[in-house]
Amino acid sequence: MARFKEYSYEQQLLLPVSFANQILPGTFEYTLNMLINEKLDLSIFYNRFKNDTDGAPAYDPSILLKIVLLAYSKGIISSRKIAEFSSENIVCIALSADSKPHFTTIKLFAVIPETFLKN
């Protein structure tokens, strides 16, 4: 009779993941991260927020921009699919520092930017 290695779906596995080690030099993700962090002027996004004293903290627009552009580069354009991508793809998780914006946040940021940018 054949023998098989034992397995159990009840076991747990904890994998330590360093976000910085997932963004490898020479990749699109590395370039995207560098451009958004070091080269782009994102003040048009930052001026939109007036929650210094009131309201919940907002997602950093640089994080949202990274998520959206990475998803677009993979052919993902639906805000719901982008939200799913941002919580399942390890490179996107690393690039966004494990931010998991709701699809409506992504929609307001990417699909309807005038609502996000209006004064």
PDB file of N, CA and C in Angstrom, residues 8-89:
ATOM      1  N   SER A   8      -1.524  18.437   7.834  1.00  0.00           N
ATOM      2  CA  SER A   8      -2.645  18.884   8.654  1.00  0.00           C
ATOM      3  C   SER A   8      -2.953  20.336   8.316  1.00  0.00           C
ATOM      4  N   TYR A   9      -4.188  20.606   7.986  1.00  0.00           N
ATOM      5  CA  TYR A   9      -4.603  21.979   7.731  1.00  0.00           C
ATOM      6  C   TYR A   9      -4.807  22.747   9.032  1.00  0.00           C
ATOM      7  N   GLU A  10      -4.741  22.078  10.132  1.00  0.00           N
ATOM      8  CA  GLU A  10      -4.915  22.713  11.436  1.00  0.00           C
ATOM      9  C   GLU A  10      -3.625  23.342  11.955  1.00  0.00           C
ATOM     10  N   GLN A  11      -2.484  23.002  11.342  1.00  0.00           N
ATOM     11  CA  GLN A  11      -1.219  23.548  11.830  1.00  0.00           C
ATOM     12  C   GLN A  11      -1.104  25.025  11.476  1.00  0.00           C
ATOM     13  N   GLN A  12      -0.288  25.728  12.226  1.00  0.00           N
ATOM     14  CA  GLN A  12      -0.087  27.150  11.998  1.00  0.00           C
ATOM     15  C   GLN A  12       1.338  27.391  11.559  1.00  0.00           C
ATOM     16  N   LEU A  13       1.499  28.403  10.739  1.00  0.00           N
ATOM     17  CA  LEU A  13       2.812  28.766  10.233  1.00  0.00           C
ATOM     18  C   LEU A  13       2.941  30.278  10.322  1.00  0.00           C
ATOM     19  N   LEU A  14       3.984  30.733  10.944  1.00  0.00           N
ATOM     20  CA  LEU A  14       4.223  32.158  11.078  1.00  0.00           C
ATOM     21  C   LEU A  14       5.468  32.500  10.273  1.00  0.00           C
ATOM     22  N   LEU A  15       5.287  33.332   9.266  1.00  0.00           N
ATOM     23  CA  LEU A  15       6.404  33.718   8.413  1.00  0.00           C
ATOM     24  C   LEU A  15       6.756  35.181   8.652  1.00  0.00           C
ATOM     25  N   PRO A  16       7.945  35.453   9.152  1.00  0.00           N
ATOM     26  CA  PRO A  16       8.339  36.852   9.298  1.00  0.00           C
ATOM     27  C   PRO A  16       8.665  37.437   7.922  1.00  0.00           C
ATOM     28  N   VAL A  17       8.046  38.557   7.604  1.00  0.00           N
ATOM     29  CA  VAL A  17       8.259  39.185   6.306  1.00  0.00           C
ATOM     30  C   VAL A  17       8.728  40.617   6.530  1.00  0.00           C
ATOM     31  N   SER A  18       9.882  40.927   5.980  1.00  0.00           N
ATOM     32  CA  SER A  18      10.378  42.298   6.017  1.00  0.00           C
ATOM     33  C   SER A  18       9.892  42.991   4.750  1.00  0.00           C
ATOM     34  N   PHE A  19       9.105  44.037   4.910  1.00  0.00           N
ATOM     35  CA  PHE A  19       8.568  44.726   3.744  1.00  0.00           C
ATOM     36  C   PHE A  19       9.687  45.249   2.848  1.00  0.00           C
ATOM     37  N   ALA A  20      10.726  45.808   3.448  1.00  0.00           N
ATOM     38  CA  ALA A  20      11.826  46.371   2.666  1.00  0.00           C
ATOM     39  C   ALA A  20      12.513  45.315   1.801  1.00  0.00           C
ATOM     40  N   ASN A  21      12.579  44.079   2.277  1.00  0.00           N
ATOM     41  CA  ASN A  21      13.231  43.016   1.507  1.00  0.00           C
ATOM     42  C   ASN A  21      12.381  42.514   0.346  1.00  0.00           C
ATOM     43  N   GLN A  22      11.114  42.874   0.310  1.00  0.00           N
ATOM     44  CA  GLN A  22      10.234  42.444  -0.776  1.00  0.00           C
ATOM     45  C   GLN A  22      10.315  43.374  -1.985  1.00  0.00           C
ATOM     46  N   ILE A  23      10.818  44.575  -1.771  1.00  0.00           N
ATOM     47  CA  ILE A  23      10.921  45.556  -2.855  1.00  0.00           C
ATOM     48  C   ILE A  23      12.365  45.536  -3.351  1.00  0.00           C
ATOM     49  N   LEU A  24      12.606  44.734  -4.363  1.00  0.00           N
ATOM     50  CA  LEU A  24      13.958  44.463  -4.843  1.00  0.00           C
ATOM     51  C   LEU A  24      14.442  45.519  -5.835  1.00  0.00           C
ATOM     52  N   PRO A  25      15.708  45.972  -5.693  1.00  0.00           N
ATOM     53  CA  PRO A  25      16.272  46.919  -6.660  1.00  0.00           C
ATOM     54  C   PRO A  25      16.200  46.349  -8.077  1.00  0.00           C
ATOM     55  N   GLY A  26      15.927  47.242  -9.021  1.00  0.00           N
ATOM     56  CA  GLY A  26      15.844  46.831 -10.415  1.00  0.00           C
ATOM     57  C   GLY A  26      14.458  46.410 -10.860  1.00  0.00           C
ATOM     58  N   THR A  27      13.507  46.378  -9.935  1.00  0.00           N
ATOM     59  CA  THR A  27      12.145  45.980 -10.292  1.00  0.00           C
ATOM     60  C   THR A  27      11.276  47.223 -10.481  1.00  0.00           C
ATOM     61  N   PHE A  28      10.140  47.021 -11.117  1.00  0.00           N
ATOM     62  CA  PHE A  28       9.181  48.114 -11.293  1.00  0.00           C
ATOM     63  C   PHE A  28       8.744  48.661  -9.942  1.00  0.00           C
ATOM     64  N   GLU A  29       8.516  47.771  -8.992  1.00  0.00           N
ATOM     65  CA  GLU A  29       8.050  48.183  -7.670  1.00  0.00           C
ATOM     66  C   GLU A  29       9.069  49.086  -6.973  1.00  0.00           C
ATOM     67  N   TYR A  30      10.337  48.744  -7.109  1.00  0.00           N
ATOM     68  CA  TYR A  30      11.407  49.543  -6.508  1.00  0.00           C
ATOM     69  C   TYR A  30      11.424  50.946  -7.121  1.00  0.00           C
ATOM     70  N   THR A  31      11.332  50.991  -8.452  1.00  0.00           N
ATOM     71  CA  THR A  31      11.339  52.272  -9.152  1.00  0.00           C
ATOM     72  C   THR A  31      10.117  53.103  -8.777  1.00  0.00           C
ATOM     73  N   LEU A  32       8.968  52.463  -8.738  1.00  0.00           N
ATOM     74  CA  LEU A  32       7.729  53.142  -8.349  1.00  0.00           C
ATOM     75  C   LEU A  32       7.856  53.727  -6.942  1.00  0.00           C
ATOM     76  N   ASN A  33       8.362  52.937  -6.027  1.00  0.00           N
ATOM     77  CA  ASN A  33       8.550  53.379  -4.643  1.00  0.00           C
ATOM     78  C   ASN A  33       9.501  54.571  -4.574  1.00  0.00           C
ATOM     79  N   MET A  34      10.620  54.478  -5.291  1.00  0.00           N
ATOM     80  CA  MET A  34      11.609  55.548  -5.277  1.00  0.00           C
ATOM     81  C   MET A  34      11.045  56.830  -5.894  1.00  0.00           C
ATOM     82  N   LEU A  35      10.360  56.696  -7.027  1.00  0.00           N
ATOM     83  CA  LEU A  35       9.806  57.881  -7.686  1.00  0.00           C
ATOM     84  C   LEU A  35       8.785  58.594  -6.807  1.00  0.00           C
ATOM     85  N   ILE A  36       7.890  57.842  -6.219  1.00  0.00           N
ATOM     86  CA  ILE A  36       6.844  58.462  -5.398  1.00  0.00           C
ATOM     87  C   ILE A  36       7.423  59.044  -4.116  1.00  0.00           C
ATOM     88  N   ASN A  37       8.366  58.346  -3.491  1.00  0.00           N
ATOM     89  CA  ASN A  37       8.942  58.826  -2.231  1.00  0.00           C
ATOM     90  C   ASN A  37       9.912  59.981  -2.412  1.00  0.00           C
ATOM     91  N   GLU A  38      10.672  59.968  -3.516  1.00  0.00           N
ATOM     92  CA  GLU A  38      11.780  60.912  -3.628  1.00  0.00           C
ATOM     93  C   GLU A  38      11.659  61.943  -4.739  1.00  0.00           C
ATOM     94  N   LYS A  39      10.848  61.688  -5.743  1.00  0.00           N
ATOM     95  CA  LYS A  39      10.848  62.578  -6.907  1.00  0.00           C
ATOM     96  C   LYS A  39       9.558  63.369  -7.109  1.00  0.00           C
ATOM     97  N   LEU A  40       8.424  62.794  -6.767  1.00  0.00           N
ATOM     98  CA  LEU A  40       7.151  63.459  -7.035  1.00  0.00           C
ATOM     99  C   LEU A  40       6.786  64.466  -5.948  1.00  0.00           C
ATOM    100  N   ASP A  41       6.218  65.579  -6.380  1.00  0.00           N
ATOM    101  CA  ASP A  41       5.675  66.560  -5.445  1.00  0.00           C
ATOM    102  C   ASP A  41       4.212  66.209  -5.216  1.00  0.00           C
ATOM    103  N   LEU A  42       3.900  65.700  -4.058  1.00  0.00           N
ATOM    104  CA  LEU A  42       2.547  65.259  -3.745  1.00  0.00           C
ATOM    105  C   LEU A  42       1.769  66.286  -2.926  1.00  0.00           C
ATOM    106  N   SER A  43       2.237  67.525  -2.917  1.00  0.00           N
ATOM    107  CA  SER A  43       1.585  68.546  -2.092  1.00  0.00           C
ATOM    108  C   SER A  43       0.132  68.775  -2.497  1.00  0.00           C
ATOM    109  N   ILE A  44      -0.200  68.571  -3.762  1.00  0.00           N
ATOM    110  CA  ILE A  44      -1.589  68.730  -4.199  1.00  0.00           C
ATOM    111  C   ILE A  44      -2.509  67.770  -3.444  1.00  0.00           C
ATOM    112  N   PHE A  45      -1.985  66.614  -3.089  1.00  0.00           N
ATOM    113  CA  PHE A  45      -2.769  65.648  -2.320  1.00  0.00           C
ATOM    114  C   PHE A  45      -2.817  66.032  -0.841  1.00  0.00           C
ATOM    115  N   TYR A  46      -1.665  66.424  -0.303  1.00  0.00           N
ATOM    116  CA  TYR A  46      -1.583  66.696   1.128  1.00  0.00           C
ATOM    117  C   TYR A  46      -2.385  67.927   1.535  1.00  0.00           C
ATOM    118  N   ASN A  47      -2.500  68.899   0.641  1.00  0.00           N
ATOM    119  CA  ASN A  47      -3.254  70.115   0.952  1.00  0.00           C
ATOM    120  C   ASN A  47      -4.744  69.845   1.134  1.00  0.00           C
ATOM    121  N   ARG A  48      -5.208  68.712   0.674  1.00  0.00           N
ATOM    122  CA  ARG A  48      -6.625  68.346   0.742  1.00  0.00           C
ATOM    123  C   ARG A  48      -7.072  68.039   2.174  1.00  0.00           C
ATOM    124  N   PHE A  49      -6.165  67.597   3.009  1.00  0.00           N
ATOM    125  CA  PHE A  49      -6.540  67.097   4.330  1.00  0.00           C
ATOM    126  C   PHE A  49      -6.573  68.203   5.370  1.00  0.00           C
ATOM    127  N   LYS A  50      -7.665  68.205   6.129  1.00  0.00           N
ATOM    128  CA  LYS A  50      -7.847  69.186   7.208  1.00  0.00           C
ATOM    129  C   LYS A  50      -8.191  68.446   8.496  1.00  0.00           C
ATOM    130  N   ASN A  51      -7.520  67.356   8.749  1.00  0.00           N
ATOM    131  CA  ASN A  51      -7.851  66.534   9.918  1.00  0.00           C
ATOM    132  C   ASN A  51      -6.750  66.581  10.981  1.00  0.00           C
ATOM    133  N   ASP A  52      -6.133  67.741  11.133  1.00  0.00           N
ATOM    134  CA  ASP A  52      -5.069  67.876  12.131  1.00  0.00           C
ATOM    135  C   ASP A  52      -5.583  67.644  13.546  1.00  0.00           C
ATOM    136  N   THR A  53      -6.791  68.112  13.816  1.00  0.00           N
ATOM    137  CA  THR A  53      -7.330  67.979  15.170  1.00  0.00           C
ATOM    138  C   THR A  53      -8.563  67.094  15.241  1.00  0.00           C
ATOM    139  N   ASP A  54      -9.329  67.042  14.171  1.00  0.00           N
ATOM    140  CA  ASP A  54     -10.573  66.269  14.162  1.00  0.00           C
ATOM    141  C   ASP A  54     -10.514  65.178  13.098  1.00  0.00           C
ATOM    142  N   GLY A  55     -11.370  64.203  13.269  1.00  0.00           N
ATOM    143  CA  GLY A  55     -11.509  63.165  12.255  1.00  0.00           C
ATOM    144  C   GLY A  55     -10.487  62.056  12.389  1.00  0.00           C
ATOM    145  N   ALA A  56     -10.749  61.016  11.661  1.00  0.00           N
ATOM    146  CA  ALA A  56      -9.864  59.849  11.673  1.00  0.00           C
ATOM    147  C   ALA A  56      -8.636  60.108  10.808  1.00  0.00           C
ATOM    148  N   PRO A  57      -7.526  59.461  11.114  1.00  0.00           N
ATOM    149  CA  PRO A  57      -6.351  59.581  10.250  1.00  0.00           C
ATOM    150  C   PRO A  57      -6.665  59.042   8.854  1.00  0.00           C
ATOM    151  N   ALA A  58      -6.149  59.716   7.854  1.00  0.00           N
ATOM    152  CA  ALA A  58      -6.382  59.308   6.469  1.00  0.00           C
ATOM    153  C   ALA A  58      -5.218  58.448   5.980  1.00  0.00           C
ATOM    154  N   TYR A  59      -5.455  57.718   4.912  1.00  0.00           N
ATOM    155  CA  TYR A  59      -4.359  56.998   4.265  1.00  0.00           C
ATOM    156  C   TYR A  59      -3.448  58.016   3.602  1.00  0.00           C
ATOM    157  N   ASP A  60      -2.160  57.788   3.701  1.00  0.00           N
ATOM    158  CA  ASP A  60      -1.193  58.653   3.052  1.00  0.00           C
ATOM    159  C   ASP A  60      -1.403  58.562   1.538  1.00  0.00           C
ATOM    160  N   PRO A  61      -1.563  59.687   0.854  1.00  0.00           N
ATOM    161  CA  PRO A  61      -1.775  59.645  -0.591  1.00  0.00           C
ATOM    162  C   PRO A  61      -0.647  58.941  -1.354  1.00  0.00           C
ATOM    163  N   SER A  62       0.570  58.993  -0.832  1.00  0.00           N
ATOM    164  CA  SER A  62       1.662  58.290  -1.513  1.00  0.00           C
ATOM    165  C   SER A  62       1.434  56.782  -1.488  1.00  0.00           C
ATOM    166  N   ILE A  63       0.873  56.279  -0.405  1.00  0.00           N
ATOM    167  CA  ILE A  63       0.553  54.849  -0.309  1.00  0.00           C
ATOM    168  C   ILE A  63      -0.553  54.494  -1.294  1.00  0.00           C
ATOM    169  N   LEU A  64      -1.598  55.308  -1.342  1.00  0.00           N
ATOM    170  CA  LEU A  64      -2.693  55.052  -2.276  1.00  0.00           C
ATOM    171  C   LEU A  64      -2.201  55.100  -3.719  1.00  0.00           C
ATOM    172  N   LEU A  65      -1.337  56.056  -4.015  1.00  0.00           N
ATOM    173  CA  LEU A  65      -0.799  56.171  -5.366  1.00  0.00           C
ATOM    174  C   LEU A  65       0.028  54.940  -5.731  1.00  0.00           C
ATOM    175  N   LYS A  66       0.824  54.458  -4.803  1.00  0.00           N
ATOM    176  CA  LYS A  66       1.612  53.240  -5.048  1.00  0.00           C
ATOM    177  C   LYS A  66       0.710  52.041  -5.317  1.00  0.00           C
ATOM    178  N   ILE A  67      -0.320  51.887  -4.499  1.00  0.00           N
ATOM    179  CA  ILE A  67      -1.245  50.759  -4.671  1.00  0.00           C
ATOM    180  C   ILE A  67      -1.917  50.826  -6.039  1.00  0.00           C
ATOM    181  N   VAL A  68      -2.443  51.994  -6.376  1.00  0.00           N
ATOM    182  CA  VAL A  68      -3.180  52.147  -7.633  1.00  0.00           C
ATOM    183  C   VAL A  68      -2.265  51.945  -8.838  1.00  0.00           C
ATOM    184  N   LEU A  69      -1.099  52.564  -8.839  1.00  0.00           N
ATOM    185  CA  LEU A  69      -0.204  52.425  -9.991  1.00  0.00           C
ATOM    186  C   LEU A  69       0.327  51.004 -10.140  1.00  0.00           C
ATOM    187  N   LEU A  70       0.621  50.342  -9.028  1.00  0.00           N
ATOM    188  CA  LEU A  70       1.067  48.948  -9.118  1.00  0.00           C
ATOM    189  C   LEU A  70      -0.049  48.071  -9.670  1.00  0.00           C
ATOM    190  N   ALA A  71      -1.259  48.278  -9.193  1.00  0.00           N
ATOM    191  CA  ALA A  71      -2.397  47.498  -9.692  1.00  0.00           C
ATOM    192  C   ALA A  71      -2.622  47.767 -11.177  1.00  0.00           C
ATOM    193  N   TYR A  72      -2.583  49.028 -11.579  1.00  0.00           N
ATOM    194  CA  TYR A  72      -2.751  49.360 -12.994  1.00  0.00           C
ATOM    195  C   TYR A  72      -1.677  48.681 -13.841  1.00  0.00           C
ATOM    196  N   SER A  73      -0.459  48.613 -13.323  1.00  0.00           N
ATOM    197  CA  SER A  73       0.629  47.976 -14.083  1.00  0.00           C
ATOM    198  C   SER A  73       0.389  46.485 -14.277  1.00  0.00           C
ATOM    199  N   LYS A  74      -0.439  45.913 -13.425  1.00  0.00           N
ATOM    200  CA  LYS A  74      -0.784  44.487 -13.526  1.00  0.00           C
ATOM    201  C   LYS A  74      -2.100  44.281 -14.271  1.00  0.00           C
ATOM    202  N   GLY A  75      -2.680  45.365 -14.782  1.00  0.00           N
ATOM    203  CA  GLY A  75      -3.930  45.266 -15.527  1.00  0.00           C
ATOM    204  C   GLY A  75      -5.173  45.248 -14.659  1.00  0.00           C
ATOM    205  N   ILE A  76      -5.029  45.602 -13.402  1.00  0.00           N
ATOM    206  CA  ILE A  76      -6.168  45.616 -12.474  1.00  0.00           C
ATOM    207  C   ILE A  76      -6.683  47.045 -12.392  1.00  0.00           C
ATOM    208  N   ILE A  77      -7.943  47.255 -12.802  1.00  0.00           N
ATOM    209  CA  ILE A  77      -8.468  48.620 -12.828  1.00  0.00           C
ATOM    210  C   ILE A  77      -9.709  48.819 -11.967  1.00  0.00           C
ATOM    211  N   SER A  78     -10.343  47.760 -11.546  1.00  0.00           N
ATOM    212  CA  SER A  78     -11.529  47.855 -10.701  1.00  0.00           C
ATOM    213  C   SER A  78     -11.111  48.193  -9.272  1.00  0.00           C
ATOM    214  N   SER A  79     -11.807  49.139  -8.650  1.00  0.00           N
ATOM    215  CA  SER A  79     -11.444  49.523  -7.282  1.00  0.00           C
ATOM    216  C   SER A  79     -11.607  48.358  -6.308  1.00  0.00           C
ATOM    217  N   ARG A  80     -12.600  47.521  -6.529  1.00  0.00           N
ATOM    218  CA  ARG A  80     -12.764  46.342  -5.663  1.00  0.00           C
ATOM    219  C   ARG A  80     -11.613  45.355  -5.854  1.00  0.00           C
ATOM    220  N   LYS A  81     -11.208  45.159  -7.099  1.00  0.00           N
ATOM    221  CA  LYS A  81     -10.095  44.244  -7.381  1.00  0.00           C
ATOM    222  C   LYS A  81      -8.774  44.816  -6.860  1.00  0.00           C
ATOM    223  N   ILE A  82      -8.629  46.134  -6.929  1.00  0.00           N
ATOM    224  CA  ILE A  82      -7.418  46.766  -6.396  1.00  0.00           C
ATOM    225  C   ILE A  82      -7.360  46.580  -4.885  1.00  0.00           C
ATOM    226  N   ALA A  83      -8.485  46.741  -4.206  1.00  0.00           N
ATOM    227  CA  ALA A  83      -8.530  46.529  -2.753  1.00  0.00           C
ATOM    228  C   ALA A  83      -8.169  45.088  -2.419  1.00  0.00           C
ATOM    229  N   GLU A  84      -8.687  44.160  -3.187  1.00  0.00           N
ATOM    230  CA  GLU A  84      -8.360  42.741  -2.984  1.00  0.00           C
ATOM    231  C   GLU A  84      -6.873  42.495  -3.239  1.00  0.00           C
ATOM    232  N   PHE A  85      -6.354  43.072  -4.318  1.00  0.00           N
ATOM    233  CA  PHE A  85      -4.937  42.952  -4.673  1.00  0.00           C
ATOM    234  C   PHE A  85      -4.051  43.495  -3.554  1.00  0.00           C
ATOM    235  N   SER A  86      -4.467  44.617  -2.960  1.00  0.00           N
ATOM    236  CA  SER A  86      -3.642  45.249  -1.922  1.00  0.00           C
ATOM    237  C   SER A  86      -3.580  44.448  -0.633  1.00  0.00           C
ATOM    238  N   SER A  87      -4.488  43.504  -0.470  1.00  0.00           N
ATOM    239  CA  SER A  87      -4.451  42.685   0.744  1.00  0.00           C
ATOM    240  C   SER A  87      -3.975  41.259   0.485  1.00  0.00           C
ATOM    241  N   GLU A  88      -3.763  40.894  -0.787  1.00  0.00           N
ATOM    242  CA  GLU A  88      -3.347  39.525  -1.100  1.00  0.00           C
ATOM    243  C   GLU A  88      -1.968  39.421  -1.743  1.00  0.00           C
ATOM    244  N   ASN A  89      -1.553  40.426  -2.488  1.00  0.00           N
ATOM    245  CA  ASN A  89      -0.270  40.379  -3.184  1.00  0.00           C
ATOM    246  C   ASN A  89       0.835  40.851  -2.246  1.00  0.00           C
TER     247      ASN A  89
END
